[in-house]
Structure formats: structure tokens, C-alpha cells
Coordinates of C-alpha atoms in Angstrom, one line a residue:
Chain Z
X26 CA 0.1 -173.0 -1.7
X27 CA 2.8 -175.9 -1.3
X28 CA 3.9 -174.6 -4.8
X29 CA 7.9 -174.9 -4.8
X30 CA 9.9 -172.6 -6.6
X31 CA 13.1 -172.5 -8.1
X32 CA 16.2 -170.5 -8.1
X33 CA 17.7 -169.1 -10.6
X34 CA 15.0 -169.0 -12.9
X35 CA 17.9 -169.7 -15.7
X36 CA 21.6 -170.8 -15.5
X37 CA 24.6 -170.9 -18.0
X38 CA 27.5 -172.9 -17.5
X39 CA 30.9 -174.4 -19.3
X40 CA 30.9 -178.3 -19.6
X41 CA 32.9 -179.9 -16.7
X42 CA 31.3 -177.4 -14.6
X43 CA 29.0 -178.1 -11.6
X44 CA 25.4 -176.3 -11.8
X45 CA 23.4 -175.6 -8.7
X46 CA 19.7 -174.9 -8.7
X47 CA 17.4 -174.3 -5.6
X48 CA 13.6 -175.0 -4.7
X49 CA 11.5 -173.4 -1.7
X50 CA 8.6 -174.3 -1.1
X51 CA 5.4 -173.1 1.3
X52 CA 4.1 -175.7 3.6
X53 CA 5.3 -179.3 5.5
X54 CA 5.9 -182.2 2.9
X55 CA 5.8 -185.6 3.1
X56 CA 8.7 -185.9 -0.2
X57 CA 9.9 -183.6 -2.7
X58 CA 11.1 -184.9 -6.0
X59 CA 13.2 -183.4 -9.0
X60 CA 12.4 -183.9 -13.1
X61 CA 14.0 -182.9 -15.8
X62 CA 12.4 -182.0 -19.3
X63 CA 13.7 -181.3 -22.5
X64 CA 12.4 -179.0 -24.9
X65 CA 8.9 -180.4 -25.8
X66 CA 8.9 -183.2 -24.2
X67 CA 7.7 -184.5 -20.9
X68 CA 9.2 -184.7 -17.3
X69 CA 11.1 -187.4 -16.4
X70 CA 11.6 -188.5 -12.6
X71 CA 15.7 -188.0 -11.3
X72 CA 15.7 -188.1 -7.5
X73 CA 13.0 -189.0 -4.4
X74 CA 13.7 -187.0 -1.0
X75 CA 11.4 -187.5 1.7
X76 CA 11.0 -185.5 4.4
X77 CA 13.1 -187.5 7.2
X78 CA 16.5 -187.7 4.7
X79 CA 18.7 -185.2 4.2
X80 CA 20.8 -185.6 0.9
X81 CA 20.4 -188.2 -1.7
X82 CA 22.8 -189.2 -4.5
X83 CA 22.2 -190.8 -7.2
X84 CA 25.2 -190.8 -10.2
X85 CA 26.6 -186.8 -10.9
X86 CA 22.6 -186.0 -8.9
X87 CA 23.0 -185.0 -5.9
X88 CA 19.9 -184.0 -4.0
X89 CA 19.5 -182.0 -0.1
X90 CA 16.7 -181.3 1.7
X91 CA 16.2 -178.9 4.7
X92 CA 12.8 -178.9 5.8
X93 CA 13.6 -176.1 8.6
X94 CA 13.8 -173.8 6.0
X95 CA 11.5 -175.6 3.3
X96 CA 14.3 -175.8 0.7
X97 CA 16.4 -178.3 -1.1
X98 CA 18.9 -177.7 -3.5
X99 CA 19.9 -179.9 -6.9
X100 CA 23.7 -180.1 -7.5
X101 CA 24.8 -181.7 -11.0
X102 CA 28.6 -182.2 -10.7
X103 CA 31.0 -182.3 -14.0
X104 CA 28.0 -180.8 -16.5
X105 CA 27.6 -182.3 -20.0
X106 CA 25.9 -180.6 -23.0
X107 CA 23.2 -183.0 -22.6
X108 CA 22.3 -181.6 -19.5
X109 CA 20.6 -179.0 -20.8
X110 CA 17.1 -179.1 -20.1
X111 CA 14.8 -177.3 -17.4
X112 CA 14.9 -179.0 -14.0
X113 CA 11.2 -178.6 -11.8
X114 CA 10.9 -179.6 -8.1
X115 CA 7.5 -181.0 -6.9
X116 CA 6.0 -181.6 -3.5
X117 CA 2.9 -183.3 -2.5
X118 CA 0.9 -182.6 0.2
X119 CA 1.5 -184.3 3.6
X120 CA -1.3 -186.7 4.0
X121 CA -1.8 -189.4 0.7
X122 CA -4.7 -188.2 -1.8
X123 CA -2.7 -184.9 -2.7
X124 CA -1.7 -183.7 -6.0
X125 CA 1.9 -183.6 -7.0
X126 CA 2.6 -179.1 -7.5
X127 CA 5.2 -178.3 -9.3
X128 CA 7.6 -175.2 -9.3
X129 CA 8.6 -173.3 -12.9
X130 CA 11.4 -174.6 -13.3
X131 CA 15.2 -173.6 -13.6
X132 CA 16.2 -173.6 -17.3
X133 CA 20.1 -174.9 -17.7
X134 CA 22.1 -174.2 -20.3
X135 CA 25.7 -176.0 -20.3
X136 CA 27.7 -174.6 -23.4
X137 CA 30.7 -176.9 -24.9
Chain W
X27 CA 8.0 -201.9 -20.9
X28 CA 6.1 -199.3 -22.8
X29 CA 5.9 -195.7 -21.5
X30 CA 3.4 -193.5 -21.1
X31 CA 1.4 -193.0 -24.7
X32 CA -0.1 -189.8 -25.3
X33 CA -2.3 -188.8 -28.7
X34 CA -2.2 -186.8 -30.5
X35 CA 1.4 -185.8 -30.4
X36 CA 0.1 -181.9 -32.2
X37 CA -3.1 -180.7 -32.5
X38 CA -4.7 -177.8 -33.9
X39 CA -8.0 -176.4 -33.0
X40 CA -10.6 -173.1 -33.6
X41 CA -12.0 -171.1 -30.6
X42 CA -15.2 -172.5 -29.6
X43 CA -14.4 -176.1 -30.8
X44 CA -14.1 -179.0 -28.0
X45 CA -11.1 -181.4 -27.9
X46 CA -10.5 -184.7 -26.8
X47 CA -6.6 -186.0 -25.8
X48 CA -5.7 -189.7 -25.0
X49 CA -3.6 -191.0 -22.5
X50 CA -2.5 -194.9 -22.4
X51 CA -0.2 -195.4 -19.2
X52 CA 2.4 -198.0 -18.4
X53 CA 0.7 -201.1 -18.4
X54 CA -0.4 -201.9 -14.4
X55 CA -0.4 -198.5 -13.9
X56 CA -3.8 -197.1 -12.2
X57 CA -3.7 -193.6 -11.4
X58 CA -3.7 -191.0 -14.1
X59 CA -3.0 -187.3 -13.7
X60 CA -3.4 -184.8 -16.3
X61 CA -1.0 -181.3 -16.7
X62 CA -1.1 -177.9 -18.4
X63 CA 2.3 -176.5 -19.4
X64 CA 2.1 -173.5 -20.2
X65 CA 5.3 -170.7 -20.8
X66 CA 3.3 -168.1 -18.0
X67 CA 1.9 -170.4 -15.4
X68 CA 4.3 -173.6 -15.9
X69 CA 2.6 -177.4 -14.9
X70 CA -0.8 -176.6 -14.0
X71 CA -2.6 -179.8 -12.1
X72 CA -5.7 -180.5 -13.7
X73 CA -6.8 -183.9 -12.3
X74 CA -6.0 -187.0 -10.9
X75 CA -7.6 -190.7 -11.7
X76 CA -7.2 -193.7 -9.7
X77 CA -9.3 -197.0 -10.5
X78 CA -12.4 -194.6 -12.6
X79 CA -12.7 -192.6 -10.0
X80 CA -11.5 -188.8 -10.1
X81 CA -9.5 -188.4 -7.1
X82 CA -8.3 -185.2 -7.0
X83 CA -8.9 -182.2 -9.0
X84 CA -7.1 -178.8 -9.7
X85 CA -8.4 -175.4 -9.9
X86 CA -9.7 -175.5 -13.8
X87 CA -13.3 -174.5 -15.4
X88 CA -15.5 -177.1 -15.9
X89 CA -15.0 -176.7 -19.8
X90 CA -12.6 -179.0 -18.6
X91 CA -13.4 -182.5 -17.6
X92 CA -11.8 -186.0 -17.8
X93 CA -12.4 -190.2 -17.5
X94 CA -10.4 -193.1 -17.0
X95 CA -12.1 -196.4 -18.3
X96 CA -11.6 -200.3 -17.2
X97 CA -8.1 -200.3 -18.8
X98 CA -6.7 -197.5 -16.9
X99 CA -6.8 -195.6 -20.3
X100 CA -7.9 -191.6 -19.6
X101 CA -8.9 -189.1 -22.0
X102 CA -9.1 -185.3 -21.4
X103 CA -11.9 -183.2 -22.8
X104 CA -11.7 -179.4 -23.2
X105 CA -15.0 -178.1 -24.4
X106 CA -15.7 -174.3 -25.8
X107 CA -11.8 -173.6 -26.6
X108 CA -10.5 -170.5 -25.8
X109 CA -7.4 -169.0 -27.0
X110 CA -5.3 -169.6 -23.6
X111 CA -6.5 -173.1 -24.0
X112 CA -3.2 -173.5 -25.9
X113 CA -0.7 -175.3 -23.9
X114 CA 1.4 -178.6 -24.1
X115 CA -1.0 -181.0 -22.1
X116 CA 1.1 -183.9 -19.9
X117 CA 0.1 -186.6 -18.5
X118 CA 1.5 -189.2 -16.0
X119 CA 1.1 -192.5 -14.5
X120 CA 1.8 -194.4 -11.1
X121 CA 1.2 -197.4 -10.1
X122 CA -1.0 -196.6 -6.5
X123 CA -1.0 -193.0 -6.8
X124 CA 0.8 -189.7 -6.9
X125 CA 1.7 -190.1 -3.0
X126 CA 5.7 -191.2 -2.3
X127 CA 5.8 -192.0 -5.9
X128 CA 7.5 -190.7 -9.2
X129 CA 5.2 -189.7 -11.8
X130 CA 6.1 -191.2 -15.5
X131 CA 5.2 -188.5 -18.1
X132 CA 4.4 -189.0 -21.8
X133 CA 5.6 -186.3 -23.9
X134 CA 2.3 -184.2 -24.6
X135 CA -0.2 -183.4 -27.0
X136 CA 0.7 -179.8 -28.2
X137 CA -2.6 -177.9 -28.4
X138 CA -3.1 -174.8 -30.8
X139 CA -6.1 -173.0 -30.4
X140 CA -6.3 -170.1 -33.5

């Protein structure tokens, strides 16, 4: 299965401090991508990483991607309350016509 | 532009009884997939619909089945209900497809099978 999964399954932190969470996955990608969701509702898309970039920023986000070891890692700098949420990693499959698999998810909770 | 329109936002059903859920995407959005959320197995794929066509399908019974019509519009059906049928049921859109593209979720219809 190209399932990723996360690591930790669940994190607490302080505000103002920065919150790691790490996605391996099974088989060669063509991108991996990163949602968040809060409680109840539905995903919404943070960062695109395909398979020939490295690391990806995009505001406190910042994305890496090793495909050598089938891993990438989401870093969210400076943490705010409203961060809380759970964060999934998908991949597709390497050829187009593939569904997007998603992983279970890392649950953060940033306390104030 | 709107998002991704999903009804009904709760619903509440008895074992045995079949269900239909609506999903309207973002408008000159084609493909439609369809996900089960549940607390155990996380986002489940169920299927995938580009142009009325299914394009890609997960590894659910066939209790479970879907469409998309003319207006990209897709509904789910989930025939003979069974208990583990409940679940918080997502769907997404894209423009082209699921491949080097971010998916744009609704926020669910919350299915309760008693």
C-alpha cells in the first residue's frame, strides 16, 4: 500500500512553540501533499511537494521531502491555538488515474 | 467562489435502510472523489468521478455505489446499512483530477446508523 503514516500519532505543545509531525510512506510518488482538518469538518489543502523538490515553504508551513527514505516531515514554526487541528499526509500513486491515500493523521494540540 | 457543498450536513439512519448523500463541487470542477472517515480506519477512498465516468474505485462492498451527472454534481448511495456504515462521509473536487492536484473538501455528511 502507498498508505503514508504519521508520526506521532498526537502532539501537545505551548503557543510560540514549533510542532513537528512526520509521514512515511510505502512506495515511489509522484507528490505528497499535507491537509489539515478540524474537528468535524473537512480537509483543507496546506502544501504540494513533488517528488523532484526537496522542502517547500509556504508562511509558518514548512514542508521536506526525502524520497530515499520515503518520508517528509511538516514543521509549523511559532504555534498558535488555532493550530490545533489533525494534520494528514497523502500520496498518489506514480502514474495519473490514482487515488489520493491518506495517512491517520497526527492530532496537535497547542495550549495557550 | 463557492466551495465544495455537501448534503445533508447530519443524518440519521436504521440498519438495513439505504442512503443517499449529495455532493455539489466548485463550479468547473470535474472530478469527484468520495471518503470514509472513520475514528479506526481514518480516510477510506471510496471512489473517484471524472466527466460521468467512475475512474477509480476503493476497496468497498458494492452496497456501496455512486454517479456523477452532466453538472459534475455526484451523489453516494449506501444501500442495506450496517452499523459500521457510520462514519463522516467527505467529499472533494479538482478541476482535471486527483493527479498533481489539491483536493477541496466539503465538510461531510455525518452518518448515524442505530
Amino acid at each position: 500500500s502507498q498508505q503514508g503514516e504519521e508520526d506521532p500519532q498526537a502532539l501537545s505543545i505551548q503557543e510560540g512553540e514549533n510542532a513537528t509531525m512526520n509521514c512515511s510512506y510505502k512506495t515511489s510518488i509522484n507528490n505528497l501533499q499535507w491537509y489539515r482538518q478540524n474537528s468535524g469538518r473537512g480537509l483543507v489543502h496546506l502544501i504540494l511537494i513533488r517528488s523532484n523538490e526537496r522542502e517547500k515553504h509556504s508562511g509558518r508551513l514548512r514542508v521536506t521531502l526525502d524520497t530515499s527514505k520515503k518520508s517528509s516531515s511538516l514543521l509549523i514554526t511559532a504555534s498558535r491555538a488555532a493550530d490545533t487541528a489533525s494534520y494528514f499526509c497523502a500520496t498518489d500513486g506514480n502514474q495519473a488515474g490514482t487515488a489520493l491515500i491518506f495517512g491517520k493523521g497526527t492530532t496537535l494540540s497547542v495550549s495557550s | 467562489k463557492a466551495g465544495v457543498t455537501q448534503t445533508p450536513r447530519y443524518l440519521i439512519k436504521t440498519r438495513g435502510q439505504q442512503v443517499t448523500l449529495s455532493c455539489s463541487p466548485i463550479s468547473g470542477h470535474r472530478s469527484v472523489s468520495w471518503y470514509q472517515q472513520t475514528p479506526g480506519q481514518g480516510l477510506q477512498f471510496l471512489f473517484e468521478y471524472f466527466s460521468e465516468t467512475q475512474r477509480n474505485k476503493g476497496n468497498f462492498p458494492g452496497r456501496f455505489s455512486g454517479r456523477q451527472f452532466s453538472n459534475s454534481r455526484s451523489e453516494m448511495n449506501v444501500s442495506t446499512l450496517e452499523l459500521g456504515d457510520s462514519a463522516l462521509y467527505l467529499c472533494a473536487s479538482t478541476k482535471q483530477g486527483t493527479f498533481n492536484s489539491p483536493l477541496h473538501f466539503g465538510n461531510g455528511t455525518r452518518l448515524t446508523v442505530t
